[in-house]
Amino acid sequence: MYLRKKKNKDLIPISIPYLEGNEERYLRDCVRTGWVSSVGPFVDRFEKGVMEYSGSKYALAVSSGTTALHTALVVLGIKAGEEIIVPTVTFIATANAVRYVGAHPIFMDCDDYLNIDVNKVKEFCEKRCFFNGKNLINKDTKRKVRAIIPVHILGNPADMDGLMKLAAKYHLFIVEDAAQSIGSYYTKGRYAKRHTGTIGHIGCYSFNGNKIITTGGGGMIVTNKKTWWDRARYLVNQAKEKGTAYVHNEIGYNYRMTNLSAAVGLAQLEKLDNFIQIKRKNFLYYKNKLKNLEGIKLFCEPSYARSNQWGYALALNSNSNISRDGMIGVLKNNGIEARALWKPNHLQKPYVGEQYYKIDNAIKYYERGIFLPCSVGIKRCEIDSIVSVIGRALGVK
Ligand SMILES: *Cc1c(COP(=O)(O)O)cnc(C)c1O
């Protein structure tokens, strides 16, 4: 009923919300009871729901994935002039959060899953930095490297095992940008059964409209450490001291989630397992149909994890007879929305001049990579037509 209606001239969208559950009922409840703002029963229920679902000890609802990341860095005490290792392949919010606290990003290359290349991170720490027994110091800049922000791209879990080992060795914090990956978890290794977002020191989810579940706009901070959760809760509420008086001893933020948003979020969370099941089935369907096409690579889940399969993306081979933009144009002319992958952040205007280390894979995939429609509500016949358009564009009969 409440699907954003697709008109004939509309393209098959990349990702739109699916709002067929209790969203309307819960929203009505907010209006009827007057609980529309940043306190209310749905905020509590949504936090508890995400906490239980993810298996983290504490959860805090906030206004966006971006504000979740910013708050996490403040909570961990990252200061201006310090450095944070981030992937160059990610939505720009990851890097922006680093700059909000005045720290500097060090951009890293991606592996063949588009996730941060842990071997290159390790090499960077070993060759370009030294450990003084307390901190990791960047030899070039003499600044402290304080943290790594891995991003689980498309919902496919990054190699947390490798990253956590580095973090322990060099006293680094890990803030997981799990904006795209709620519901993804590890199936093997040291973190088997653990969800993305709950392994590092703090994890951040996003509920923006294009994510697997949405609150309209919103985010969540998860952690196992109560003092960090307390501190985050204090900061996102304008650093208001306990009690009713307006007493503030620090500069805080208004980063809370409203009860209205949380009402939608709770209804969406009830459907998350169902959404993941659909996303995974649709992905397999795409994969089986695309596997006969030469000239493309589909980004799949790593063997050690079960992905929520939030996003679908492919890369054209370097010898492909059509360019990325050529392919996007053909898809668009056939009523299908497709987009280039995020431009690597070390090439984005605000970040030119920041450090980056041996980036080549990211450029290769940027030049060849395309996001495909992945909404929960996508129909099989739509996937059929997308695949056949791609096949024709590649010159396959
Ligand atoms: C969406 C996203 C964010 C930002 O989340 P918002 O809720 O839109 O602020 C951050 N990082 C990644 C990787 C994302 O995909």
Short mmCIF file of C-alpha atoms and ligand atoms in Angstrom, two decimals:
data_model
loop_
_atom_site.label_atom_id
_atom_site.label_comp_id
_atom_site.label_asym_id
_atom_site.label_seq_id
_atom_site.Cartn_x
_atom_site.Cartn_y
_atom_site.Cartn_z
CA MET A 1 0.00 0.00 0.00
CA TYR A 2 2.61 2.47 1.04
CA LEU A 3 5.32 1.62 -1.40
CA ARG A 4 6.56 4.73 -3.08
CA LYS A 5 4.50 4.35 -6.23
CA LYS A 6 6.45 3.77 -9.37
CA LYS A 7 5.07 5.72 -12.30
CA ASN A 8 5.61 4.44 -15.80
CA LYS A 9 8.23 7.02 -16.60
CA ASP A 10 10.12 6.33 -13.38
CA LEU A 11 13.26 4.28 -13.57
CA ILE A 12 13.58 1.02 -11.65
CA PRO A 13 15.22 2.68 -8.63
CA ILE A 14 18.50 1.62 -7.05
CA SER A 15 17.13 1.45 -3.52
CA ILE A 16 13.84 2.65 -2.07
CA PRO A 17 12.22 1.79 1.27
CA TYR A 18 9.68 -0.96 1.76
CA LEU A 19 7.07 0.16 4.28
CA GLU A 20 4.45 -2.55 4.43
CA GLY A 21 4.57 -3.51 8.10
CA ASN A 22 3.59 -1.70 11.30
CA GLU A 23 5.07 1.66 10.24
CA GLU A 24 1.74 3.45 9.88
CA ARG A 25 0.25 1.93 13.01
CA TYR A 26 3.23 2.94 15.14
CA LEU A 27 3.32 6.44 13.66
CA ARG A 28 -0.37 6.89 14.44
CA ASP A 29 0.36 5.82 17.97
CA CYS A 30 2.97 8.61 18.24
CA VAL A 31 0.54 11.22 17.02
CA ARG A 32 -2.31 9.99 19.18
CA THR A 33 -0.21 9.92 22.34
CA GLY A 34 1.74 13.09 21.60
CA TRP A 35 5.12 11.32 21.81
CA VAL A 36 6.62 12.76 18.64
CA SER A 37 9.92 14.20 19.77
CA SER A 38 13.24 12.89 21.04
CA VAL A 39 11.94 10.98 24.02
CA GLY A 40 9.37 8.24 23.83
CA PRO A 41 8.57 4.56 24.06
CA PHE A 42 9.54 3.77 20.46
CA VAL A 43 13.04 5.16 20.95
CA ASP A 44 13.50 2.82 23.91
CA ARG A 45 11.97 -0.15 22.09
CA PHE A 46 13.99 0.47 18.94
CA GLU A 47 17.24 0.74 20.91
CA LYS A 48 16.45 -2.43 22.81
CA GLY A 49 15.51 -4.14 19.55
CA VAL A 50 18.77 -3.26 17.80
CA MET A 51 20.73 -4.16 20.91
CA GLU A 52 19.19 -7.62 21.06
CA TYR A 53 19.30 -8.16 17.33
CA SER A 54 22.96 -7.24 16.98
CA GLY A 55 24.06 -8.81 20.22
CA SER A 56 25.69 -5.65 21.55
CA LYS A 57 25.32 -4.69 25.18
CA TYR A 58 24.30 -1.07 24.63
CA ALA A 59 22.60 0.86 21.85
CA LEU A 60 21.87 4.54 21.41
CA ALA A 61 19.54 5.90 18.73
CA VAL A 62 20.80 9.05 17.01
CA SER A 63 19.81 11.34 14.17
CA SER A 64 21.91 9.74 11.41
CA GLY A 65 24.73 7.37 10.61
CA THR A 66 26.98 10.39 10.16
CA THR A 67 26.20 11.79 13.61
CA ALA A 68 26.72 8.28 15.04
CA LEU A 69 30.25 8.25 13.58
CA HIS A 70 31.00 11.77 14.77
CA THR A 71 29.79 10.99 18.28
CA ALA A 72 31.81 7.75 18.38
CA LEU A 73 35.02 9.64 17.60
CA VAL A 74 34.31 12.26 20.26
CA VAL A 75 33.52 9.55 22.82
CA LEU A 76 36.83 7.82 22.10
CA GLY A 77 38.64 11.09 22.66
CA ILE A 78 40.05 11.52 19.16
CA LYS A 79 41.49 15.01 18.99
CA ALA A 80 42.33 17.60 16.37
CA GLY A 81 45.64 16.87 14.71
CA GLU A 82 45.47 13.12 15.24
CA GLU A 83 45.02 10.64 12.41
CA ILE A 84 42.52 7.96 11.50
CA ILE A 85 42.89 5.25 8.88
CA VAL A 86 39.83 5.09 6.62
CA PRO A 87 39.02 3.34 3.36
CA THR A 88 38.98 5.50 0.28
CA VAL A 89 36.06 3.48 -1.09
CA THR A 90 33.08 4.47 1.04
CA PHE A 91 30.35 7.07 1.17
CA ILE A 92 32.02 10.36 2.06
CA ALA A 93 30.37 10.51 5.52
CA THR A 94 33.06 8.21 6.90
CA ALA A 95 35.82 10.69 6.08
CA ASN A 96 33.75 13.72 7.01
CA ALA A 97 33.29 12.41 10.56
CA VAL A 98 37.08 12.32 10.90
CA ARG A 99 37.32 15.98 9.95
CA TYR A 100 34.47 16.97 12.29
CA VAL A 101 36.79 16.18 15.22
CA GLY A 102 39.68 17.93 13.47
CA ALA A 103 41.54 14.69 12.81
CA HIS A 104 43.05 13.74 9.47
CA PRO A 105 42.15 10.72 7.38
CA ILE A 106 44.77 8.39 5.93
CA PHE A 107 43.06 6.82 2.96
CA MET A 108 43.56 3.13 2.25
CA ASP A 109 42.96 1.02 -0.80
CA CYS A 110 40.21 -1.59 -1.12
CA ASP A 111 40.42 -5.34 -1.60
CA ASP A 112 38.38 -7.30 -4.15
CA TYR A 113 35.27 -7.01 -1.97
CA LEU A 114 35.61 -3.21 -2.00
CA ASN A 115 36.48 -3.39 1.71
CA ILE A 116 39.53 -1.84 3.33
CA ASP A 117 42.67 -3.77 2.33
CA VAL A 118 43.95 -5.07 5.65
CA ASN A 119 47.33 -6.10 4.22
CA LYS A 120 47.98 -2.56 3.08
CA VAL A 121 46.88 -1.18 6.44
CA LYS A 122 49.33 -3.54 8.13
CA GLU A 123 52.10 -2.57 5.74
CA PHE A 124 51.38 1.11 6.35
CA CYS A 125 51.58 0.66 10.12
CA GLU A 126 54.81 -1.31 9.84
CA LYS A 127 56.64 0.75 7.24
CA ARG A 128 55.32 4.27 7.54
CA CYS A 129 54.81 4.43 11.27
CA PHE A 130 56.59 3.49 14.47
CA PHE A 131 55.18 2.40 17.80
CA ASN A 132 56.59 4.22 20.79
CA GLY A 133 55.18 1.76 23.30
CA LYS A 134 52.08 3.84 23.75
CA ASN A 135 51.03 5.25 20.41
CA LEU A 136 51.47 4.61 16.74
CA ILE A 137 53.27 7.59 15.22
CA ASN A 138 53.17 8.44 11.54
CA LYS A 139 56.82 8.96 10.50
CA ASP A 140 55.96 11.56 7.84
CA THR A 141 53.65 13.79 9.81
CA LYS A 142 54.79 12.92 13.38
CA ARG A 143 51.12 12.74 14.30
CA LYS A 144 49.47 10.03 16.38
CA VAL A 145 47.43 7.46 14.49
CA ARG A 146 44.53 6.76 16.84
CA ALA A 147 41.95 4.66 15.07
CA ILE A 148 40.77 2.72 12.05
CA ILE A 149 37.27 3.00 10.63
CA PRO A 150 36.51 -0.10 8.56
CA VAL A 151 33.33 0.04 6.47
CA HIS A 152 31.41 -3.12 5.59
CA ILE A 153 30.77 -2.17 2.00
CA LEU A 154 27.49 -3.27 0.39
CA GLY A 155 26.85 -5.22 3.61
CA ASN A 156 29.83 -7.53 3.03
CA PRO A 157 31.87 -7.81 6.26
CA ALA A 158 35.44 -6.52 6.22
CA ASP A 159 38.28 -8.62 7.67
CA MET A 160 37.80 -7.67 11.30
CA ASP A 161 40.05 -10.43 12.51
CA GLY A 162 43.05 -8.82 10.84
CA LEU A 163 42.06 -5.31 11.88
CA MET A 164 41.47 -6.18 15.54
CA LYS A 165 44.92 -7.75 15.72
CA LEU A 166 46.47 -4.56 14.39
CA ALA A 167 44.38 -2.51 16.79
CA ALA A 168 45.60 -4.54 19.76
CA LYS A 169 49.22 -4.37 18.65
CA TYR A 170 49.27 -0.62 18.05
CA HIS A 171 46.71 0.57 20.62
CA LEU A 172 44.24 1.76 18.02
CA PHE A 173 40.49 2.16 18.36
CA ILE A 174 38.23 0.52 15.83
CA VAL A 175 35.00 2.28 14.96
CA GLU A 176 32.99 0.09 12.64
CA ASP A 177 31.06 1.98 10.01
CA ALA A 178 28.31 -0.60 9.74
CA ALA A 179 25.97 1.87 8.05
CA GLN A 180 25.24 -0.59 5.25
CA SER A 181 25.57 -3.85 7.12
CA ILE A 182 23.07 -4.25 9.95
CA GLY A 183 22.30 -7.97 10.12
CA SER A 184 25.56 -9.12 8.49
CA TYR A 185 27.67 -11.47 10.58
CA TYR A 186 30.73 -13.67 10.55
CA THR A 187 30.38 -17.40 10.04
CA LYS A 188 33.99 -18.42 10.60
CA GLY A 189 37.02 -17.50 12.64
CA ARG A 190 37.41 -15.68 15.89
CA TYR A 191 34.24 -13.64 15.41
CA ALA A 192 31.94 -16.41 14.18
CA LYS A 193 28.27 -15.47 14.84
CA ARG A 194 29.22 -11.90 15.79
CA HIS A 195 27.44 -9.13 13.93
CA THR A 196 29.18 -6.32 12.12
CA GLY A 197 29.17 -3.25 14.33
CA THR A 198 29.67 -5.23 17.54
CA ILE A 199 33.30 -6.30 17.20
CA GLY A 200 35.20 -3.03 17.21
CA HIS A 201 35.10 -0.62 20.16
CA ILE A 202 32.07 1.22 18.81
CA GLY A 203 29.81 0.43 15.86
CA CYS A 204 27.57 2.75 13.87
CA TYR A 205 24.45 1.87 11.89
CA SER A 206 22.54 4.10 9.48
CA PHE A 207 18.81 4.12 8.81
CA ASN A 208 18.85 6.53 5.92
CA GLY A 209 16.20 5.95 3.27
CA ASN A 210 18.48 3.94 1.01
CA LYS A 211 19.68 1.49 3.66
CA ILE A 212 18.26 -1.99 4.29
CA ILE A 213 15.99 -0.64 7.03
CA THR A 214 15.10 3.01 7.42
CA THR A 215 13.77 5.47 9.97
CA GLY A 216 13.45 8.16 7.32
CA GLY A 217 16.78 9.38 8.60
CA GLY A 218 18.60 8.05 11.63
CA GLY A 219 21.42 6.03 13.06
CA MET A 220 22.47 3.92 16.02
CA ILE A 221 25.61 3.66 18.10
CA VAL A 222 26.34 0.23 19.57
CA THR A 223 29.03 -0.70 22.05
CA ASN A 224 29.74 -3.17 24.83
CA LYS A 225 31.18 -0.56 27.14
CA LYS A 226 28.78 1.24 29.42
CA THR A 227 30.95 4.32 30.00
CA TRP A 228 31.13 4.97 26.25
CA TRP A 229 27.39 4.54 25.91
CA ASP A 230 26.79 6.91 28.84
CA ARG A 231 29.13 9.46 27.36
CA ALA A 232 27.52 9.20 23.93
CA ARG A 233 24.06 9.60 25.43
CA TYR A 234 25.21 12.71 27.28
CA LEU A 235 26.87 14.26 24.22
CA VAL A 236 23.95 13.74 21.82
CA ASN A 237 21.63 15.41 24.32
CA GLN A 238 23.49 18.75 24.32
CA ALA A 239 25.71 17.56 27.18
CA LYS A 240 22.91 18.28 29.57
CA GLU A 241 23.74 17.36 33.13
CA LYS A 242 21.35 15.04 34.96
CA GLY A 243 18.24 16.64 36.42
CA THR A 244 15.82 19.11 34.93
CA ALA A 245 17.88 22.26 35.19
CA TYR A 246 19.68 23.57 32.12
CA VAL A 247 23.18 22.90 33.26
CA HIS A 248 25.81 22.05 30.64
CA ASN A 249 29.49 21.63 31.42
CA GLU A 250 30.58 20.82 27.89
CA ILE A 251 29.60 21.56 24.32
CA GLY A 252 27.29 18.78 23.20
CA TYR A 253 25.16 18.12 20.17
CA ASN A 254 21.51 17.72 19.32
CA TYR A 255 21.87 14.34 17.66
CA ARG A 256 18.93 12.46 19.14
CA MET A 257 16.48 10.34 17.21
CA THR A 258 12.81 11.30 17.42
CA ASN A 259 10.10 8.92 18.57
CA LEU A 260 8.50 9.31 15.12
CA SER A 261 11.64 8.02 13.43
CA ALA A 262 12.05 5.24 15.97
CA ALA A 263 8.44 4.17 15.37
CA VAL A 264 9.26 3.59 11.71
CA GLY A 265 12.56 1.98 12.70
CA LEU A 266 10.92 -0.52 15.04
CA ALA A 267 8.44 -1.57 12.36
CA GLN A 268 11.32 -1.95 9.91
CA LEU A 269 13.43 -3.91 12.39
CA GLU A 270 10.57 -6.40 12.76
CA LYS A 271 11.03 -7.09 9.03
CA LEU A 272 14.80 -7.06 8.87
CA ASP A 273 15.29 -10.82 8.72
CA ASN A 274 12.65 -11.01 6.05
CA PHE A 275 14.34 -8.20 4.07
CA ILE A 276 17.71 -9.94 4.32
CA GLN A 277 16.20 -13.17 3.09
CA ILE A 278 14.68 -11.38 0.09
CA LYS A 279 17.88 -9.43 -0.63
CA ARG A 280 19.94 -12.61 -0.52
CA LYS A 281 17.54 -14.48 -2.80
CA ASN A 282 17.42 -11.63 -5.28
CA PHE A 283 21.18 -11.37 -5.23
CA LEU A 284 21.51 -15.08 -6.02
CA TYR A 285 19.00 -14.64 -8.80
CA TYR A 286 21.07 -11.80 -10.30
CA LYS A 287 24.24 -13.83 -9.80
CA ASN A 288 22.94 -16.92 -11.55
CA LYS A 289 21.70 -14.90 -14.49
CA LEU A 290 24.84 -12.77 -14.74
CA LYS A 291 27.28 -15.64 -14.46
CA ASN A 292 26.87 -16.54 -18.11
CA LEU A 293 27.96 -13.07 -19.14
CA GLU A 294 31.62 -12.59 -19.82
CA GLY A 295 33.16 -9.28 -19.01
CA ILE A 296 31.80 -8.52 -15.56
CA LYS A 297 32.49 -9.24 -11.92
CA LEU A 298 29.74 -9.14 -9.32
CA PHE A 299 30.82 -8.15 -5.80
CA CYS A 300 29.91 -11.14 -3.60
CA GLU A 301 30.08 -11.91 0.11
CA PRO A 302 33.40 -13.17 1.48
CA SER A 303 33.62 -16.88 2.39
CA TYR A 304 33.87 -16.14 6.11
CA ALA A 305 30.64 -14.20 6.48
CA ARG A 306 26.95 -14.00 5.80
CA SER A 307 26.12 -10.66 4.25
CA ASN A 308 22.83 -8.81 4.55
CA GLN A 309 23.42 -8.27 0.82
CA TRP A 310 22.26 -4.68 1.12
CA GLY A 311 23.75 -3.43 -2.13
CA TYR A 312 24.41 -4.99 -5.50
CA ALA A 313 27.32 -3.81 -7.60
CA LEU A 314 29.31 -5.08 -10.53
CA ALA A 315 32.56 -4.13 -12.19
CA LEU A 316 33.13 -4.30 -15.91
CA ASN A 317 36.33 -6.05 -16.94
CA SER A 318 39.12 -3.84 -18.16
CA ASN A 319 38.79 -5.24 -21.68
CA SER A 320 35.06 -4.57 -21.77
CA ASN A 321 33.77 -3.05 -24.99
CA ILE A 322 31.62 -0.55 -23.10
CA SER A 323 32.59 2.07 -20.52
CA ARG A 324 31.04 2.45 -17.10
CA ASP A 325 29.18 5.58 -18.13
CA GLY A 326 28.20 3.94 -21.41
CA MET A 327 26.63 1.08 -19.48
CA ILE A 328 24.88 3.42 -17.04
CA GLY A 329 23.49 5.33 -20.02
CA VAL A 330 22.18 2.18 -21.71
CA LEU A 331 20.53 1.08 -18.47
CA LYS A 332 18.94 4.48 -18.01
CA ASN A 333 17.59 4.49 -21.56
CA ASN A 334 15.96 1.19 -20.71
CA GLY A 335 14.23 2.48 -17.59
CA ILE A 336 16.82 1.30 -15.07
CA GLU A 337 18.58 3.47 -12.55
CA ALA A 338 22.26 2.64 -12.11
CA ARG A 339 25.15 4.68 -10.71
CA ALA A 340 28.90 4.73 -10.58
CA LEU A 341 30.43 3.60 -7.29
CA TRP A 342 31.45 6.34 -4.86
CA LYS A 343 34.31 8.39 -6.16
CA PRO A 344 37.32 7.42 -4.01
CA ASN A 345 37.51 9.89 -1.18
CA HIS A 346 41.19 10.77 -1.59
CA LEU A 347 40.15 12.27 -4.94
CA GLN A 348 37.24 14.29 -3.54
CA LYS A 349 37.89 18.00 -3.40
CA PRO A 350 37.87 18.43 0.41
CA TYR A 351 40.39 15.60 0.74
CA VAL A 352 42.91 16.43 -1.92
CA GLY A 353 46.11 16.98 0.05
CA GLU A 354 45.30 14.43 2.74
CA GLN A 355 47.42 11.29 2.91
CA TYR A 356 46.74 8.11 1.03
CA TYR A 357 48.70 4.89 0.70
CA LYS A 358 49.25 2.78 -2.42
CA ILE A 359 45.79 3.11 -3.89
CA ASP A 360 45.20 1.29 -7.16
CA ASN A 361 42.39 -1.24 -6.75
CA ALA A 362 40.00 1.52 -5.70
CA ILE A 363 40.69 3.48 -8.87
CA LYS A 364 40.26 0.38 -11.02
CA TYR A 365 36.89 -0.41 -9.47
CA TYR A 366 35.76 3.20 -9.55
CA GLU A 367 36.42 3.37 -13.26
CA ARG A 368 34.52 0.12 -13.85
CA GLY A 369 32.04 -0.21 -10.99
CA ILE A 370 28.26 0.23 -11.12
CA PHE A 371 25.52 0.01 -8.47
CA LEU A 372 22.49 -1.97 -9.59
CA PRO A 373 18.89 -1.79 -8.36
CA CYS A 374 18.58 -3.68 -5.07
CA SER A 375 15.34 -2.57 -3.37
CA VAL A 376 13.56 -5.19 -1.29
CA GLY A 377 10.52 -4.68 -3.51
CA ILE A 378 12.29 -5.32 -6.82
CA LYS A 379 10.51 -7.93 -8.97
CA ARG A 380 12.06 -10.94 -10.66
CA CYS A 381 10.87 -9.68 -14.04
CA GLU A 382 12.70 -6.42 -13.36
CA ILE A 383 15.92 -8.29 -12.60
CA ASP A 384 15.39 -10.29 -15.81
CA SER A 385 15.15 -7.10 -17.81
CA ILE A 386 18.17 -5.53 -16.07
CA VAL A 387 20.29 -8.58 -16.82
CA SER A 388 19.19 -8.74 -20.42
CA VAL A 389 19.96 -5.05 -20.94
CA ILE A 390 23.43 -5.57 -19.45
CA GLY A 391 23.93 -8.61 -21.69
CA ARG A 392 22.94 -6.71 -24.79
CA ALA A 393 25.15 -3.78 -23.86
CA LEU A 394 28.08 -6.19 -23.48
CA GLY A 395 27.32 -7.53 -26.93
CA VAL A 396 26.06 -10.90 -25.73
CA LYS A 397 23.19 -12.41 -27.69
C1 LIG B 1 24.84 5.91 4.57
C2 LIG B 1 26.23 5.84 5.07
C3 LIG B 1 26.69 6.70 6.07
C4 LIG B 1 25.92 7.86 6.59
O1 LIG B 1 24.71 7.56 7.12
P1 LIG B 1 23.58 8.71 7.17
O2 LIG B 1 22.53 8.06 8.01
O3 LIG B 1 23.15 8.94 5.76
O4 LIG B 1 24.17 9.90 7.79
C5 LIG B 1 27.98 6.54 6.53
N1 LIG B 1 28.78 5.60 6.05
C6 LIG B 1 28.37 4.76 5.08
C7 LIG B 1 29.31 3.71 4.60
C8 LIG B 1 27.09 4.86 4.54
O5 LIG B 1 26.72 4.04 3.57
#
